[in-house]
Amino acid sequence: MSPSPALPPPPVSVVGIGADGWSGLSGGAQEALREAEVVIGGARQLDLLPPECAGVRVAWPSPLRPAVPRLLAEHRERRIAVLASGDPMFYGIGRALAEELGPEALRVLPHPSSVSYACARLGWPLEDTEVVTLVGRPASRLAVSLHEGRRLLALSADASTPATVAALLTAHGFGPSRMRVLEQLGSEAEAYVEGVAETWTHAPGDRLNVIAIDCRASQDALRLGAVPGLPDEAYEHDGQLTKRHIRAVTLGALAPAPGELLWDVGGGSGSIAIEWMRTHPTCRAVSVEKDPARAERIARNADRLGVPGLRVVTGPAPASLSELSELSELSELSGLGVPDAVFIGGGLTAPGLLDACWEALRPGGRLVANTVTLESEALLAERYRAYGGELTRLAVAHAVPVGGFTGWRQAMPVTQWSVRKPSGSAPGDRT
């Protein structure tokens, strides 16, 4: 007689809990916590449970994410409940658990999120409200969402976040914006304070808060649109900057899509990588720049323009590209991976550079190269004959005073080669 197959472990109950604690939970959520043999959560969340929840209480260590596999494995044969703030699948622990165990191994019992509560209090339609989390992330990432008339909700890291946000809004020309800080949403201690960013004087309040922002730009604020082609004045640079109109055409050829990775080779001021990342919150980029001063400048530009996650690699290409390729093999740890697109803005004549970029590119990926020199133009023409794609001459002229009249001043023409790597090719293929 063959032995009976082992039963799968019980599903992990992921219970969302709000500031209202035990009384705010549904009957099903309360039952899941009462039946759990092990309850894992933050110390504050565990303190909200009554004595009738008799399971062993385990507080998450810090850092949390690396501890998830170990704690789940340690208690896997027992009935586990995991506490989460509000909706577990909205910037919560639910994502890490689904990645670790698979969604079929979870039973998620959500609670209204702080965002749902905030929109209910403010009378804002949730679908028209942009949410930016600052929990464990730089406050500068809020800058990419600042547009006249927009309504934003910022999820605070702690009690000091509102003052940080007020200073950031003021520095970016949005000092007239109205701010409301909503604390302890859903609990009996719920409260809020309000004011204007440029005159914000409120002392830090409760660490559990959400910041509602009505964006209002000052009259002299530099307008930054939502599409590539930001004003050149938006960048700190030493002249090494892909100018606005060429930049817009280049980003059009690179064609960023959500979640994709760009290698920006010869970063200069970082404008191509920065505007690639500004197209969608999940877009990633690495900027390679051999000059240390320029590399530091790229990081400053990225932070100021709302994409502090831009990775800057200081070193010459193509040597630095081999290091990036090695990191791509550890993509889960590095946040990198095989590039979906490569832009070459400088150093085209460096031996082996074009080949290294082509070999690193994933099948189906895009390569775009710009140049203004005859030597590099000849190289691009050669590759165009070998690989196809599009070879384009871009010329821009600006109206300037000529005595008492107006005439055209021609900028140096830019030759651009854009090509798509065949989907059937493997990394390293030259055809």
mmCIF file with all atom_site columns, N, CA, C and O in Angstrom, residues 292-321:
data_model
loop_
_atom_site.group_PDB
_atom_site.id
_atom_site.type_symbol
_atom_site.label_atom_id
_atom_site.label_alt_id
_atom_site.label_comp_id
_atom_site.label_asym_id
_atom_site.label_entity_id
_atom_site.label_seq_id
_atom_site.pdbx_PDB_ins_code
_atom_site.Cartn_x
_atom_site.Cartn_y
_atom_site.Cartn_z
_atom_site.occupancy
_atom_site.B_iso_or_equiv
_atom_site.pdbx_formal_charge
_atom_site.auth_seq_id
_atom_site.auth_comp_id
_atom_site.auth_asym_id
_atom_site.auth_atom_id
_atom_site.pdbx_PDB_model_num
ATOM 1   N N  . PRO A 1 292 ? 34.641 61.826 -13.302 1.00 0.00 ? 292 PRO A N  1
ATOM 2   C CA . PRO A 1 292 ? 34.023 61.805 -11.964 1.00 0.00 ? 292 PRO A CA 1
ATOM 3   C C  . PRO A 1 292 ? 33.177 63.036 -11.660 1.00 0.00 ? 292 PRO A C  1
ATOM 4   O O  . PRO A 1 292 ? 32.119 62.917 -11.028 1.00 0.00 ? 292 PRO A O  1
ATOM 5   N N  . ALA A 1 293 ? 33.621 64.221 -12.096 1.00 0.00 ? 293 ALA A N  1
ATOM 6   C CA . ALA A 1 293 ? 32.843 65.440 -11.829 1.00 0.00 ? 293 ALA A CA 1
ATOM 7   C C  . ALA A 1 293 ? 31.506 65.392 -12.548 1.00 0.00 ? 293 ALA A C  1
ATOM 8   O O  . ALA A 1 293 ? 30.465 65.774 -11.985 1.00 0.00 ? 293 ALA A O  1
ATOM 9   N N  . ARG A 1 294 ? 31.509 64.903 -13.775 1.00 0.00 ? 294 ARG A N  1
ATOM 10  C CA . ARG A 1 294 ? 30.252 64.782 -14.510 1.00 0.00 ? 294 ARG A CA 1
ATOM 11  C C  . ARG A 1 294 ? 29.360 63.699 -13.902 1.00 0.00 ? 294 ARG A C  1
ATOM 12  O O  . ARG A 1 294 ? 28.131 63.840 -13.874 1.00 0.00 ? 294 ARG A O  1
ATOM 13  N N  . ALA A 1 295 ? 29.961 62.618 -13.441 1.00 0.00 ? 295 ALA A N  1
ATOM 14  C CA . ALA A 1 295 ? 29.177 61.557 -12.802 1.00 0.00 ? 295 ALA A CA 1
ATOM 15  C C  . ALA A 1 295 ? 28.441 62.094 -11.570 1.00 0.00 ? 295 ALA A C  1
ATOM 16  O O  . ALA A 1 295 ? 27.261 61.787 -11.346 1.00 0.00 ? 295 ALA A O  1
ATOM 17  N N  . GLU A 1 296 ? 29.131 62.906 -10.774 1.00 0.00 ? 296 GLU A N  1
ATOM 18  C CA . GLU A 1 296 ? 28.481 63.512 -9.604  1.00 0.00 ? 296 GLU A CA 1
ATOM 19  C C  . GLU A 1 296 ? 27.371 64.465 -10.036 1.00 0.00 ? 296 GLU A C  1
ATOM 20  O O  . GLU A 1 296 ? 26.316 64.553 -9.393  1.00 0.00 ? 296 GLU A O  1
ATOM 21  N N  . ARG A 1 297 ? 27.601 65.175 -11.138 1.00 0.00 ? 297 ARG A N  1
ATOM 22  C CA . ARG A 1 297 ? 26.593 66.104 -11.643 1.00 0.00 ? 297 ARG A CA 1
ATOM 23  C C  . ARG A 1 297 ? 25.351 65.350 -12.119 1.00 0.00 ? 297 ARG A C  1
ATOM 24  O O  . ARG A 1 297 ? 24.218 65.802 -11.927 1.00 0.00 ? 297 ARG A O  1
ATOM 25  N N  . ILE A 1 298 ? 25.558 64.200 -12.758 1.00 0.00 ? 298 ILE A N  1
ATOM 26  C CA . ILE A 1 298 ? 24.423 63.372 -13.195 1.00 0.00 ? 298 ILE A CA 1
ATOM 27  C C  . ILE A 1 298 ? 23.558 62.994 -11.999 1.00 0.00 ? 298 ILE A C  1
ATOM 28  O O  . ILE A 1 298 ? 22.325 63.072 -12.045 1.00 0.00 ? 298 ILE A O  1
ATOM 29  N N  . ALA A 1 299 ? 24.200 62.571 -10.904 1.00 0.00 ? 299 ALA A N  1
ATOM 30  C CA . ALA A 1 299 ? 23.451 62.173 -9.709  1.00 0.00 ? 299 ALA A CA 1
ATOM 31  C C  . ALA A 1 299 ? 22.655 63.349 -9.148  1.00 0.00 ? 299 ALA A C  1
ATOM 32  O O  . ALA A 1 299 ? 21.503 63.183 -8.718  1.00 0.00 ? 299 ALA A O  1
ATOM 33  N N  . ARG A 1 300 ? 23.240 64.544 -9.157  1.00 0.00 ? 300 ARG A N  1
ATOM 34  C CA . ARG A 1 300 ? 22.524 65.720 -8.665  1.00 0.00 ? 300 ARG A CA 1
ATOM 35  C C  . ARG A 1 300 ? 21.323 66.046 -9.557  1.00 0.00 ? 300 ARG A C  1
ATOM 36  O O  . ARG A 1 300 ? 20.234 66.366 -9.064  1.00 0.00 ? 300 ARG A O  1
ATOM 37  N N  . ASN A 1 301 ? 21.518 65.977 -10.870 1.00 0.00 ? 301 ASN A N  1
ATOM 38  C CA . ASN A 1 301 ? 20.405 66.237 -11.788 1.00 0.00 ? 301 ASN A CA 1
ATOM 39  C C  . ASN A 1 301 ? 19.283 65.230 -11.597 1.00 0.00 ? 301 ASN A C  1
ATOM 40  O O  . ASN A 1 301 ? 18.099 65.590 -11.606 1.00 0.00 ? 301 ASN A O  1
ATOM 41  N N  . ALA A 1 302 ? 19.644 63.961 -11.439 1.00 0.00 ? 302 ALA A N  1
ATOM 42  C CA . ALA A 1 302 ? 18.632 62.917 -11.253 1.00 0.00 ? 302 ALA A CA 1
ATOM 43  C C  . ALA A 1 302 ? 17.830 63.153 -9.981  1.00 0.00 ? 302 ALA A C  1
ATOM 44  O O  . ALA A 1 302 ? 16.592 63.017 -9.970  1.00 0.00 ? 302 ALA A O  1
ATOM 45  N N  . ASP A 1 303 ? 18.510 63.516 -8.905  1.00 0.00 ? 303 ASP A N  1
ATOM 46  C CA . ASP A 1 303 ? 17.825 63.759 -7.640  1.00 0.00 ? 303 ASP A CA 1
ATOM 47  C C  . ASP A 1 303 ? 16.886 64.955 -7.759  1.00 0.00 ? 303 ASP A C  1
ATOM 48  O O  . ASP A 1 303 ? 15.732 64.901 -7.319  1.00 0.00 ? 303 ASP A O  1
ATOM 49  N N  . ARG A 1 304 ? 17.348 66.024 -8.368  1.00 0.00 ? 304 ARG A N  1
ATOM 50  C CA . ARG A 1 304 ? 16.541 67.238 -8.470  1.00 0.00 ? 304 ARG A CA 1
ATOM 51  C C  . ARG A 1 304 ? 15.323 67.042 -9.384  1.00 0.00 ? 304 ARG A C  1
ATOM 52  O O  . ARG A 1 304 ? 14.266 67.642 -9.166  1.00 0.00 ? 304 ARG A O  1
ATOM 53  N N  . LEU A 1 305 ? 15.453 66.196 -10.403 1.00 0.00 ? 305 LEU A N  1
ATOM 54  C CA . LEU A 1 305 ? 14.380 66.008 -11.370 1.00 0.00 ? 305 LEU A CA 1
ATOM 55  C C  . LEU A 1 305 ? 13.518 64.790 -11.057 1.00 0.00 ? 305 LEU A C  1
ATOM 56  O O  . LEU A 1 305 ? 12.726 64.355 -11.893 1.00 0.00 ? 305 LEU A O  1
ATOM 57  N N  . GLY A 1 306 ? 13.648 64.234 -9.853  1.00 0.00 ? 306 GLY A N  1
ATOM 58  C CA . GLY A 1 306 ? 12.677 63.261 -9.368  1.00 0.00 ? 306 GLY A CA 1
ATOM 59  C C  . GLY A 1 306 ? 12.961 61.811 -9.654  1.00 0.00 ? 306 GLY A C  1
ATOM 60  O O  . GLY A 1 306 ? 12.084 60.967 -9.437  1.00 0.00 ? 306 GLY A O  1
ATOM 61  N N  . VAL A 1 307 ? 14.183 61.478 -10.106 1.00 0.00 ? 307 VAL A N  1
ATOM 62  C CA . VAL A 1 307 ? 14.514 60.065 -10.375 1.00 0.00 ? 307 VAL A CA 1
ATOM 63  C C  . VAL A 1 307 ? 15.813 59.698 -9.647  1.00 0.00 ? 307 VAL A C  1
ATOM 64  O O  . VAL A 1 307 ? 16.817 59.345 -10.279 1.00 0.00 ? 307 VAL A O  1
ATOM 65  N N  . PRO A 1 308 ? 15.794 59.739 -8.312  1.00 0.00 ? 308 PRO A N  1
ATOM 66  C CA . PRO A 1 308 ? 17.014 59.439 -7.554  1.00 0.00 ? 308 PRO A CA 1
ATOM 67  C C  . PRO A 1 308 ? 17.486 58.005 -7.700  1.00 0.00 ? 308 PRO A C  1
ATOM 68  O O  . PRO A 1 308 ? 18.608 57.682 -7.306  1.00 0.00 ? 308 PRO A O  1
ATOM 69  N N  . GLY A 1 309 ? 16.656 57.143 -8.286  1.00 0.00 ? 309 GLY A N  1
ATOM 70  C CA . GLY A 1 309 ? 17.048 55.751 -8.472  1.00 0.00 ? 309 GLY A CA 1
ATOM 71  C C  . GLY A 1 309 ? 17.979 55.522 -9.649  1.00 0.00 ? 309 GLY A C  1
ATOM 72  O O  . GLY A 1 309 ? 18.410 54.384 -9.870  1.00 0.00 ? 309 GLY A O  1
ATOM 73  N N  . LEU A 1 310 ? 18.313 56.552 -10.400 1.00 0.00 ? 310 LEU A N  1
ATOM 74  C CA . LEU A 1 310 ? 19.256 56.393 -11.518 1.00 0.00 ? 310 LEU A CA 1
ATOM 75  C C  . LEU A 1 310 ? 20.614 55.906 -10.990 1.00 0.00 ? 310 LEU A C  1
ATOM 76  O O  . LEU A 1 310 ? 21.199 56.503 -10.094 1.00 0.00 ? 310 LEU A O  1
ATOM 77  N N  . ARG A 1 311 ? 21.100 54.811 -11.566 1.00 0.00 ? 311 ARG A N  1
ATOM 78  C CA . ARG A 1 311 ? 22.410 54.279 -11.188 1.00 0.00 ? 311 ARG A CA 1
ATOM 79  C C  . ARG A 1 311 ? 23.483 54.950 -12.030 1.00 0.00 ? 311 ARG A C  1
ATOM 80  O O  . ARG A 1 311 ? 23.365 55.004 -13.261 1.00 0.00 ? 311 ARG A O  1
ATOM 81  N N  . VAL A 1 312 ? 24.517 55.476 -11.407 1.00 0.00 ? 312 VAL A N  1
ATOM 82  C CA . VAL A 1 312 ? 25.613 56.128 -12.115 1.00 0.00 ? 312 VAL A CA 1
ATOM 83  C C  . VAL A 1 312 ? 26.871 55.285 -11.930 1.00 0.00 ? 312 VAL A C  1
ATOM 84  O O  . VAL A 1 312 ? 27.280 55.002 -10.797 1.00 0.00 ? 312 VAL A O  1
ATOM 85  N N  . VAL A 1 313 ? 27.468 54.870 -13.040 1.00 0.00 ? 313 VAL A N  1
ATOM 86  C CA . VAL A 1 313 ? 28.713 54.098 -13.031 1.00 0.00 ? 313 VAL A CA 1
ATOM 87  C C  . VAL A 1 313 ? 29.820 55.003 -13.550 1.00 0.00 ? 313 VAL A C  1
ATOM 88  O O  . VAL A 1 313 ? 29.737 55.526 -14.669 1.00 0.00 ? 313 VAL A O  1
ATOM 89  N N  . THR A 1 314 ? 30.841 55.208 -12.738 1.00 0.00 ? 314 THR A N  1
ATOM 90  C CA . THR A 1 314 ? 31.956 56.077 -13.124 1.00 0.00 ? 314 THR A CA 1
ATOM 91  C C  . THR A 1 314 ? 33.097 55.228 -13.680 1.00 0.00 ? 314 THR A C  1
ATOM 92  O O  . THR A 1 314 ? 33.657 54.392 -12.975 1.00 0.00 ? 314 THR A O  1
ATOM 93  N N  . GLY A 1 315 ? 33.404 55.438 -14.944 1.00 0.00 ? 315 GLY A N  1
ATOM 94  C CA . GLY A 1 315 ? 34.488 54.681 -15.570 1.00 0.00 ? 315 GLY A CA 1
ATOM 95  C C  . GLY A 1 315 ? 34.359 54.742 -17.074 1.00 0.00 ? 315 GLY A C  1
ATOM 96  O O  . GLY A 1 315 ? 33.315 55.111 -17.619 1.00 0.00 ? 315 GLY A O  1
ATOM 97  N N  . PRO A 1 316 ? 35.440 54.394 -17.787 1.00 0.00 ? 316 PRO A N  1
ATOM 98  C CA . PRO A 1 316 ? 35.424 54.458 -19.254 1.00 0.00 ? 316 PRO A CA 1
ATOM 99  C C  . PRO A 1 316 ? 34.666 53.285 -19.850 1.00 0.00 ? 316 PRO A C  1
ATOM 100 O O  . PRO A 1 316 ? 34.618 52.189 -19.287 1.00 0.00 ? 316 PRO A O  1
ATOM 101 N N  . ALA A 1 317 ? 34.058 53.531 -20.998 1.00 0.00 ? 317 ALA A N  1
ATOM 102 C CA . ALA A 1 317 ? 33.460 52.450 -21.783 1.00 0.00 ? 317 ALA A CA 1
ATOM 103 C C  . ALA A 1 317 ? 34.462 52.106 -22.903 1.00 0.00 ? 317 ALA A C  1
ATOM 104 O O  . ALA A 1 317 ? 35.171 52.987 -23.386 1.00 0.00 ? 317 ALA A O  1
ATOM 105 N N  . PRO A 1 318 ? 34.549 50.830 -23.314 1.00 0.00 ? 318 PRO A N  1
ATOM 106 C CA . PRO A 1 318 ? 33.658 49.735 -22.955 1.00 0.00 ? 318 PRO A CA 1
ATOM 107 C C  . PRO A 1 318 ? 34.031 48.943 -21.698 1.00 0.00 ? 318 PRO A C  1
ATOM 108 O O  . PRO A 1 318 ? 33.327 47.991 -21.359 1.00 0.00 ? 318 PRO A O  1
ATOM 109 N N  . ALA A 1 319 ? 35.109 49.301 -21.000 1.00 0.00 ? 319 ALA A N  1
ATOM 110 C CA . ALA A 1 319 ? 35.509 48.508 -19.837 1.00 0.00 ? 319 ALA A CA 1
ATOM 111 C C  . ALA A 1 319 ? 34.391 48.452 -18.800 1.00 0.00 ? 319 ALA A C  1
ATOM 112 O O  . ALA A 1 319 ? 34.110 47.389 -18.229 1.00 0.00 ? 319 ALA A O  1
ATOM 113 N N  . SER A 1 320 ? 33.722 49.563 -18.552 1.00 0.00 ? 320 SER A N  1
ATOM 114 C CA . SER A 1 320 ? 32.659 49.593 -17.548 1.00 0.00 ? 320 SER A CA 1
ATOM 115 C C  . SER A 1 320 ? 31.466 48.735 -17.958 1.00 0.00 ? 320 SER A C  1
ATOM 116 O O  . SER A 1 320 ? 30.724 48.243 -17.108 1.00 0.00 ? 320 SER A O  1
ATOM 117 N N  . LEU A 1 321 ? 31.289 48.549 -19.281 1.00 0.00 ? 321 LEU A N  1
ATOM 118 C CA . LEU A 1 321 ? 30.147 47.763 -19.748 1.00 0.00 ? 321 LEU A CA 1
ATOM 119 C C  . LEU A 1 321 ? 30.297 46.297 -19.381 1.00 0.00 ? 321 LEU A C  1
ATOM 120 O O  . LEU A 1 321 ? 29.309 45.605 -19.125 1.00 0.00 ? 321 LEU A O  1
#
